[in-house]
PDB file of C-alpha atoms in Angstrom:
ATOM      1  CA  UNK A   1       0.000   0.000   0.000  1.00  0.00           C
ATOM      2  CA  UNK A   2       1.703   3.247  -1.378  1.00  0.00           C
ATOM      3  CA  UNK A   3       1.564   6.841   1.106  1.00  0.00           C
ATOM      4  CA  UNK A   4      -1.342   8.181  -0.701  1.00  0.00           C
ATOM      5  CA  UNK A   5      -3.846   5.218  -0.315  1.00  0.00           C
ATOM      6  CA  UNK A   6      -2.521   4.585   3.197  1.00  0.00           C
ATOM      7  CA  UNK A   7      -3.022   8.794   3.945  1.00  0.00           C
ATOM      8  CA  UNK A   8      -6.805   8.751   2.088  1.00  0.00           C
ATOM      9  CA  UNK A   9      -7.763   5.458   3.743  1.00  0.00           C
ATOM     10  CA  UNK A  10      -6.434   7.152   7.293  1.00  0.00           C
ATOM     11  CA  UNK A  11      -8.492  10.220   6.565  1.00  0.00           C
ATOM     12  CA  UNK A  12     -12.132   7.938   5.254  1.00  0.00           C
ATOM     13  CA  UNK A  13     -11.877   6.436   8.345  1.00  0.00           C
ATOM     14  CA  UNK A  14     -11.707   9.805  10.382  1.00  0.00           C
ATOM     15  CA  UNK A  15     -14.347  11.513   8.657  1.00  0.00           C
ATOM     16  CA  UNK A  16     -16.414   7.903   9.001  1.00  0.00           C
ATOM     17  CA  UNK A  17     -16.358   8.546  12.490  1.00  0.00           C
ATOM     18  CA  UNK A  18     -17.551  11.646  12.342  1.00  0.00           C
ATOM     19  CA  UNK A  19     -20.223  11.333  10.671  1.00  0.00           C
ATOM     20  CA  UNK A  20     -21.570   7.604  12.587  1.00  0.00           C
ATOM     21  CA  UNK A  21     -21.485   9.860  15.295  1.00  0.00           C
ATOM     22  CA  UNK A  22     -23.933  12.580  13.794  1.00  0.00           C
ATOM     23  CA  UNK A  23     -25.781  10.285  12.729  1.00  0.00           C
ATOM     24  CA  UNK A  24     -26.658   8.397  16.575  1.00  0.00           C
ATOM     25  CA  UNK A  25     -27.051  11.708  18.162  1.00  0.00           C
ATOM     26  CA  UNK A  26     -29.655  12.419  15.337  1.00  0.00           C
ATOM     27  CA  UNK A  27     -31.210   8.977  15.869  1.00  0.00           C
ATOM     28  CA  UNK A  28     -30.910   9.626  20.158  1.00  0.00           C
ATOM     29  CA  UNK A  29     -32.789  13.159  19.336  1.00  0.00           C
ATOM     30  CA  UNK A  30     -35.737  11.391  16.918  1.00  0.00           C
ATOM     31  CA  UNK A  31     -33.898  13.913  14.038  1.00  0.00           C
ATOM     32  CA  UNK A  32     -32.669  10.902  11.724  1.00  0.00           C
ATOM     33  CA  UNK A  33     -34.952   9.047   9.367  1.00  0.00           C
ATOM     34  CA  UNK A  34     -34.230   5.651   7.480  1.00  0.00           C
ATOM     35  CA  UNK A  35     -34.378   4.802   3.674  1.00  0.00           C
ATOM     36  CA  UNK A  36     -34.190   1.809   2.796  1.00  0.00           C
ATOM     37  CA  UNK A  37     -33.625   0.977  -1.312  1.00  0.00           C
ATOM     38  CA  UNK A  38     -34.267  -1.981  -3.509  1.00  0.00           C
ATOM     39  CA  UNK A  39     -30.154  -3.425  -2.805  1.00  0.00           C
ATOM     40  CA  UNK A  40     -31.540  -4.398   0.858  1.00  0.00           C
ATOM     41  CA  UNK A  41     -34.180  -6.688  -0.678  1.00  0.00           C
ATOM     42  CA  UNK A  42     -31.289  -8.252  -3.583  1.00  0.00           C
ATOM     43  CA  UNK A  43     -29.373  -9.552  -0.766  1.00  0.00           C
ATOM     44  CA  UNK A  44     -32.706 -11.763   0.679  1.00  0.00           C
ATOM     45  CA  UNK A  45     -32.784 -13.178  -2.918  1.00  0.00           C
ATOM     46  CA  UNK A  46     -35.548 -11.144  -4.127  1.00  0.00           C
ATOM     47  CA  UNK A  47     -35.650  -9.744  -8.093  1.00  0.00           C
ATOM     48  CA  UNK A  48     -34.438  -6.259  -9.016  1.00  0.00           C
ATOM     49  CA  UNK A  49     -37.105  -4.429 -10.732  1.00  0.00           C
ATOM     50  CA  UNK A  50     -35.500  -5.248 -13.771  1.00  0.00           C
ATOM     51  CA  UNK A  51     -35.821  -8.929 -13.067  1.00  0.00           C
ATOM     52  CA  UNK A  52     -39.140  -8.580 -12.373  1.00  0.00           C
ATOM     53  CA  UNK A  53     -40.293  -6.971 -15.661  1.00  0.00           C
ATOM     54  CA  UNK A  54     -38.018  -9.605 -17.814  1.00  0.00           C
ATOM     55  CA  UNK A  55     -40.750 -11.867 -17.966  1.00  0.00           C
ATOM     56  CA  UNK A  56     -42.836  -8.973 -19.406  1.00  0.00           C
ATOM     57  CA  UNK A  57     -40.359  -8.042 -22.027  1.00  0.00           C
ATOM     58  CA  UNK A  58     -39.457 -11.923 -23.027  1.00  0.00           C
ATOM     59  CA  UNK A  59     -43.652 -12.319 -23.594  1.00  0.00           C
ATOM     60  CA  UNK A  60     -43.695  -8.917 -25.542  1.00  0.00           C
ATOM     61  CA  UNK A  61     -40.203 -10.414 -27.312  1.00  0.00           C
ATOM     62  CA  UNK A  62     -38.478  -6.704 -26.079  1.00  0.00           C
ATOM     63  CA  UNK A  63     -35.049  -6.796 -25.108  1.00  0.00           C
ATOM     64  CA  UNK A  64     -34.357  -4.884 -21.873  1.00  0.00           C
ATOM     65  CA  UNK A  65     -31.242  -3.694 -20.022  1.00  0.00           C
ATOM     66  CA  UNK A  66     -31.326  -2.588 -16.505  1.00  0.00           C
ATOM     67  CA  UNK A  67     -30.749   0.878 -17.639  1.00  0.00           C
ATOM     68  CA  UNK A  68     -34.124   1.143 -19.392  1.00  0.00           C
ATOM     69  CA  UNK A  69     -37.184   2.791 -19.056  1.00  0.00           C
ATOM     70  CA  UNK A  70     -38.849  -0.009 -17.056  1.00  0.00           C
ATOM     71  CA  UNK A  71     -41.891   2.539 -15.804  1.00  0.00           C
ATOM     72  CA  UNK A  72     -42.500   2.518 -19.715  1.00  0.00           C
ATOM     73  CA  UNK A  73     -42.005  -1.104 -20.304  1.00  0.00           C
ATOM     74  CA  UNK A  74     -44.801  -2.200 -17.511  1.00  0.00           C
ATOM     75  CA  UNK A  75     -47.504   0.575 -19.171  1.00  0.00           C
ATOM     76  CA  UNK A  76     -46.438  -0.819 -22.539  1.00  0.00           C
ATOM     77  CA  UNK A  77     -47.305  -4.393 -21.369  1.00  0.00           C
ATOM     78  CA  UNK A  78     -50.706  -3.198 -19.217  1.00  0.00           C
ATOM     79  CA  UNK A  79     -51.898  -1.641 -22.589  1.00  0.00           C
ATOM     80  CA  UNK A  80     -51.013  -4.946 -24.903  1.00  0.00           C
ATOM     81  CA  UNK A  81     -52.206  -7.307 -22.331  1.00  0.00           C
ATOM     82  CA  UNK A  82     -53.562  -6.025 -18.796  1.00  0.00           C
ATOM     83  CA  UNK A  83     -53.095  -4.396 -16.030  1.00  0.00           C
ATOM     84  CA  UNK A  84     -54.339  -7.671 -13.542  1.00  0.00           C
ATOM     85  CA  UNK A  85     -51.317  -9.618 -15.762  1.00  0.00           C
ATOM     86  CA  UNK A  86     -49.017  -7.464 -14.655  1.00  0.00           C
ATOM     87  CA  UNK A  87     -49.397  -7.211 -11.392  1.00  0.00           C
ATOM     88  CA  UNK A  88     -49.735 -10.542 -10.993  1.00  0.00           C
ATOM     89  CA  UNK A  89     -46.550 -11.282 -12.268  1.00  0.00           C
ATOM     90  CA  UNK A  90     -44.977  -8.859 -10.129  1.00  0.00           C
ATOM     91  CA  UNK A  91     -46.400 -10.001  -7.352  1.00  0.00           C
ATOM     92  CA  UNK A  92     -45.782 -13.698  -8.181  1.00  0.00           C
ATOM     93  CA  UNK A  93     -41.635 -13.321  -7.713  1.00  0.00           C
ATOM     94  CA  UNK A  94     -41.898 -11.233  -4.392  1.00  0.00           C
ATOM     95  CA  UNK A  95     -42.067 -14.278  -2.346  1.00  0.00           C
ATOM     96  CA  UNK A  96     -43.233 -13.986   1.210  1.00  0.00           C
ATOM     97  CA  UNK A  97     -41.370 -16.361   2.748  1.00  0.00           C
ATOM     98  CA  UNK A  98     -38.050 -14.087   1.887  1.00  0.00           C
ATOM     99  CA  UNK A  99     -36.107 -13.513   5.004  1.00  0.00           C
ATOM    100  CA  UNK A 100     -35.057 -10.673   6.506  1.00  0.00           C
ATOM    101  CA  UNK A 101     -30.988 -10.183   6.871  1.00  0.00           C
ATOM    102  CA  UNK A 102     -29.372  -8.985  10.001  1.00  0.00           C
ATOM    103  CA  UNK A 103     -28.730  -5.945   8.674  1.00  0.00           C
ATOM    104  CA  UNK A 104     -32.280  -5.553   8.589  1.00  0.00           C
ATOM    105  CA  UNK A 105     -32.479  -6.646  12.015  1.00  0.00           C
ATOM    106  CA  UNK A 106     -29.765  -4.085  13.051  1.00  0.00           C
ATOM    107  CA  UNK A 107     -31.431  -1.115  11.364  1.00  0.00           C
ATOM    108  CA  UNK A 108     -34.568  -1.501  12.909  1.00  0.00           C
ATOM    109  CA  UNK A 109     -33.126  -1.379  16.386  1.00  0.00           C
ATOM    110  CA  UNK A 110     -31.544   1.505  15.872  1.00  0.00           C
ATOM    111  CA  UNK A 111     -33.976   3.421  17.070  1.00  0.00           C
ATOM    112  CA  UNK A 112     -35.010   5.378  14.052  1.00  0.00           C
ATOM    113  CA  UNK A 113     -38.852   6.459  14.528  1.00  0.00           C
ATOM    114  CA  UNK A 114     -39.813   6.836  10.370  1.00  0.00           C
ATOM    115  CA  UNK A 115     -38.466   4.453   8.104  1.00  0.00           C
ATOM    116  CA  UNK A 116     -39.124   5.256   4.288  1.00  0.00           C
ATOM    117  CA  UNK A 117     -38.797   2.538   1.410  1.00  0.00           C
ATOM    118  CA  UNK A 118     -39.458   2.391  -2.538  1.00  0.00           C
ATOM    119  CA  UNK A 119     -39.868  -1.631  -1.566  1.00  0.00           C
ATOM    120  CA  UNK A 120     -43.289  -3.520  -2.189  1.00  0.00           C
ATOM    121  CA  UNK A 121     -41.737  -6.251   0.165  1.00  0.00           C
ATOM    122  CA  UNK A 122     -42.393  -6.844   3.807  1.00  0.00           C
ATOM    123  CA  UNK A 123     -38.377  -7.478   4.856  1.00  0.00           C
ATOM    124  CA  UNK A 124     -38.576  -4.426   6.912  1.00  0.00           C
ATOM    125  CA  UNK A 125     -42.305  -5.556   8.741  1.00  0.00           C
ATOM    126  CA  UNK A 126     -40.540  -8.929   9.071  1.00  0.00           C
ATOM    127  CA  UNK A 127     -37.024  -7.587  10.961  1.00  0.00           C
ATOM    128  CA  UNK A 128     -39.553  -5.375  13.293  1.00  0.00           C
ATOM    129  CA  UNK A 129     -41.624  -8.405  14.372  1.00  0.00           C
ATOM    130  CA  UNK A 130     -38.608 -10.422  14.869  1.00  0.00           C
ATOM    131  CA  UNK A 131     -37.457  -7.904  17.296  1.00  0.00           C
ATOM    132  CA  UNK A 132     -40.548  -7.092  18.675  1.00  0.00           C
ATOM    133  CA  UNK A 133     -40.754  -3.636  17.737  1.00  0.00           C
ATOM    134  CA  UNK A 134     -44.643  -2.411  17.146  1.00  0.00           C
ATOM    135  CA  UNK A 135     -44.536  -0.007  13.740  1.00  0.00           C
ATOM    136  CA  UNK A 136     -47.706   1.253  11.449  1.00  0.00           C
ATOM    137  CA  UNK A 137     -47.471   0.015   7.828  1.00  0.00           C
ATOM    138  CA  UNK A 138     -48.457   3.438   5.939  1.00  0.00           C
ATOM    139  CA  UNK A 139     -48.795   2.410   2.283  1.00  0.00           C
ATOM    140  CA  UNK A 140     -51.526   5.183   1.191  1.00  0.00           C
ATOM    141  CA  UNK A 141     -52.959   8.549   2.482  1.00  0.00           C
ATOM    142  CA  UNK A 142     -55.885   6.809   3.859  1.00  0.00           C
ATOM    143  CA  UNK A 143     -52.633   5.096   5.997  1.00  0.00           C
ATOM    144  CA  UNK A 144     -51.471   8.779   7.744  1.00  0.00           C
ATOM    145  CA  UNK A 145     -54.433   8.680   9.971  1.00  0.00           C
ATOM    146  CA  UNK A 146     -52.178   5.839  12.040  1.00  0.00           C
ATOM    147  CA  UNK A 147     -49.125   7.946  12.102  1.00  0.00           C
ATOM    148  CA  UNK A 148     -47.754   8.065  15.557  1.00  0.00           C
ATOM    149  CA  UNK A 149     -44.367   9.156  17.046  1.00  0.00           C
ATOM    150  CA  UNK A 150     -44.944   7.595  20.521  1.00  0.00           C
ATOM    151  CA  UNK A 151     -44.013   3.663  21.000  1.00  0.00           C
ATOM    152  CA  UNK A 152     -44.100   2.546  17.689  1.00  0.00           C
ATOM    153  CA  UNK A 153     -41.923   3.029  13.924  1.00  0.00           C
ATOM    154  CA  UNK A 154     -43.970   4.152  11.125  1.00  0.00           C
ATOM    155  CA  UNK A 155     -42.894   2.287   7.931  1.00  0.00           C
ATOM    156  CA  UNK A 156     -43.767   4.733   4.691  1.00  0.00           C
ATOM    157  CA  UNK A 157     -44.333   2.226   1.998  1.00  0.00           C
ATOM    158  CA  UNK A 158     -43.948   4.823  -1.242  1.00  0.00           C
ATOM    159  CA  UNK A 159     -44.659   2.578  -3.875  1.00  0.00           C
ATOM    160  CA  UNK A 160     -46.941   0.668  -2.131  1.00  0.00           C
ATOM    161  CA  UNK A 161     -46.791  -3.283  -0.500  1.00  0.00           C
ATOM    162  CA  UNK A 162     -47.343  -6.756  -1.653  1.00  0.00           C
ATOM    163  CA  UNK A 163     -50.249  -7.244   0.333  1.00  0.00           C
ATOM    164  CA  UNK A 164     -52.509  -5.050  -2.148  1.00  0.00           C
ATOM    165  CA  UNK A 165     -51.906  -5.758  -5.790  1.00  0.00           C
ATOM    166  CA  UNK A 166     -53.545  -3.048  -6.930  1.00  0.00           C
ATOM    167  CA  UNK A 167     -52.114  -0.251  -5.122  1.00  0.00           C
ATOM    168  CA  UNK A 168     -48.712  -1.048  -6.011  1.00  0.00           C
ATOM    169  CA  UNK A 169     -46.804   1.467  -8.366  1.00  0.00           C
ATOM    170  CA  UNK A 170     -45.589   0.152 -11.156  1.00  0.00           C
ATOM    171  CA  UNK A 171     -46.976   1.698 -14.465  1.00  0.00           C
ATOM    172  CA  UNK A 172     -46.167   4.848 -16.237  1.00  0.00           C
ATOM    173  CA  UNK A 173     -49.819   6.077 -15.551  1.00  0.00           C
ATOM    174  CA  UNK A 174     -48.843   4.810 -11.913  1.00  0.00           C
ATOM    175  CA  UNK A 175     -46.396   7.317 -11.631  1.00  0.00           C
ATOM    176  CA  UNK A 176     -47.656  10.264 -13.676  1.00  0.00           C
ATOM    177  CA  UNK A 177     -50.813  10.284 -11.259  1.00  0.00           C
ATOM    178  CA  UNK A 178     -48.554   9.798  -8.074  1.00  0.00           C
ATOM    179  CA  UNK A 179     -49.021  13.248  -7.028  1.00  0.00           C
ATOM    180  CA  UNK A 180     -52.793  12.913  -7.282  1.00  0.00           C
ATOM    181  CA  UNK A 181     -53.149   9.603  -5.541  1.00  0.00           C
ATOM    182  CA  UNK A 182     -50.486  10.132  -2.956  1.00  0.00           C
ATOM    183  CA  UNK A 183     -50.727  13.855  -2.559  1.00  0.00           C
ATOM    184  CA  UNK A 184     -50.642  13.856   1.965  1.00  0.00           C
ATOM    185  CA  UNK A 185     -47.635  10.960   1.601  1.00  0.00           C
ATOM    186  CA  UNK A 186     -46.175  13.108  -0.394  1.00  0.00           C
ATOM    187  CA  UNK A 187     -45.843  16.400   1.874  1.00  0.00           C
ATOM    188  CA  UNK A 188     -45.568  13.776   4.546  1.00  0.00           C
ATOM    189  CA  UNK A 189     -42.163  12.974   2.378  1.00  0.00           C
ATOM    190  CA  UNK A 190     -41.250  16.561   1.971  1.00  0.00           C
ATOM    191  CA  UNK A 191     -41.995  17.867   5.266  1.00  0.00           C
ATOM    192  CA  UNK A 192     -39.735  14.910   6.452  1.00  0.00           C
ATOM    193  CA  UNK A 193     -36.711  16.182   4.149  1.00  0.00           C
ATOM    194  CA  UNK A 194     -36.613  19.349   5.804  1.00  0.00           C
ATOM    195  CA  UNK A 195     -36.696  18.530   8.985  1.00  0.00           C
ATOM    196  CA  UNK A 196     -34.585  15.505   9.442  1.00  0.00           C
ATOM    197  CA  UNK A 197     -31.215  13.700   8.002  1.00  0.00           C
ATOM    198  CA  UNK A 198     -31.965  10.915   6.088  1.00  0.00           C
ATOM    199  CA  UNK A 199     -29.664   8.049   6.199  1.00  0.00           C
ATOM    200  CA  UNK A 200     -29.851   6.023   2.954  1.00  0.00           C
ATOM    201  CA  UNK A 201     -28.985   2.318   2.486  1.00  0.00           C
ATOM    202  CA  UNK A 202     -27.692   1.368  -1.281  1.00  0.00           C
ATOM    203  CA  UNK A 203     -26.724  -2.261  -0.504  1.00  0.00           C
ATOM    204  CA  UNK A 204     -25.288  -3.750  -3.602  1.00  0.00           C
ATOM    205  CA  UNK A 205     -26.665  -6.887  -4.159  1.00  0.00           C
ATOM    206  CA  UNK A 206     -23.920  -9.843  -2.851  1.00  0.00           C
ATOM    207  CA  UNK A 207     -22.406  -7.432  -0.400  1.00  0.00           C
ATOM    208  CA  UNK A 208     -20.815  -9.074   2.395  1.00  0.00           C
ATOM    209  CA  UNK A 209     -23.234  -8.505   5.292  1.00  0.00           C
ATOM    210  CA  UNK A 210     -21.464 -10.095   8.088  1.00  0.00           C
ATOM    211  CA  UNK A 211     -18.453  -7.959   7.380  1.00  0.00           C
ATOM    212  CA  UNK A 212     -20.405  -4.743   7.291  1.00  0.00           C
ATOM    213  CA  UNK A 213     -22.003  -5.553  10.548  1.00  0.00           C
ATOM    214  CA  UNK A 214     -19.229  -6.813  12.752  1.00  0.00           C
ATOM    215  CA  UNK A 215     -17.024  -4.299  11.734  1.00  0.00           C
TER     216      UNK A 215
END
């Protein structure tokens, strides 16, 4: 290991920290707020959103990347087929018998009092029952009625959760309407940004768990 790469490593680790200490006194004073992204659900084995549209493109004989517009792709195959196809297929490969990691399990103890996530999953429901934390699933606006910040975690579900097929976002329409059909989550969302940090997890899929968490 040359100077430079010794010096830079020397200095991550300083301003690391730093900032994990922020962070807890955030999460002590109810002032930090949890995202979790789709890499937490890759490492229980479940599809990417690209994976989970494949089957849609294969039947429509598209070829997809990762990269592309998948939004488009699932209103492309809602108008050629249907809607009910879709989201059964989607639904179909989020298997709820996927387990939670103990990174999940770690997260949730933190402490953190609003946990946000694009996921349709129930990882995160799963970690908080393992640990016996009580939380309120908030998956629509009808949902904010339940919000409390005394004794329990509320879980914002943004895009929606396997448990109702047909509130899930998935479609181009799905998304162009969002601000219409989600309009209190949304300032819910905002009002959130601007008064808290958020801490955001972007798990790449294989990461080494157990290294991340005993370290």
């Amino acid at each position: 290991m040359n100077k430079i790469t010794k010096l830079l490593l020397e200095n991550t680790k300083k301003e690391l920290a730093g900032a994990l200490t922020n962070i807890a006194k955030k999460i002590i004073d109810n002032e930090c707020s949890l995202f979790v992204g789709s890499g937490m659900s890759l490492n229980s084995n479940l599809p990417s959103w690209y994976q989970m549209l494949k089957p849609c493109a294969d039947d429509l004989n598209i070829k997809i990347q990762p990269h592309s517009d998948l939004f488009s792709l699932a209103q492309y195959y809602v108008n050629k087929k249907s809607e009910g196809e879709l989201r059964s297929i989607v639904s179909d490969q989020i298997s709820l018998l996927a387990k939670s990691t103990a990174l999940h399990d770690n997260l949730v103890r933190a402490g953190f009092k609003s946990i946000w996530t694009t996921n349709y999953d129930q990882l995160i429901e799963n970690s908080l029952r393992n640990v016996e934390i009580a939380y309120n699933p908030i998956t629509s606006d009808y949902d904010l009625a339940s919000v409390s910040y005394e004794g329990k975690i509320n879980v914002y579900k943004i895009n929606g959760d396997i448990s109702n097929r047909k509130g899930m976002v998935l479609t181009q329409k799905d998304i162009e309407r969002y601000t219409d059909t989600h309009q209190l989550l949304l300032t819910f969302l905002k009002k959130e940004l601007v008064s808290n940090t958020f801490l955001f997890t972007l798990i790449p899929q294989h990461f080494d768990l157990t290294l991340f968490i005993s370290s």
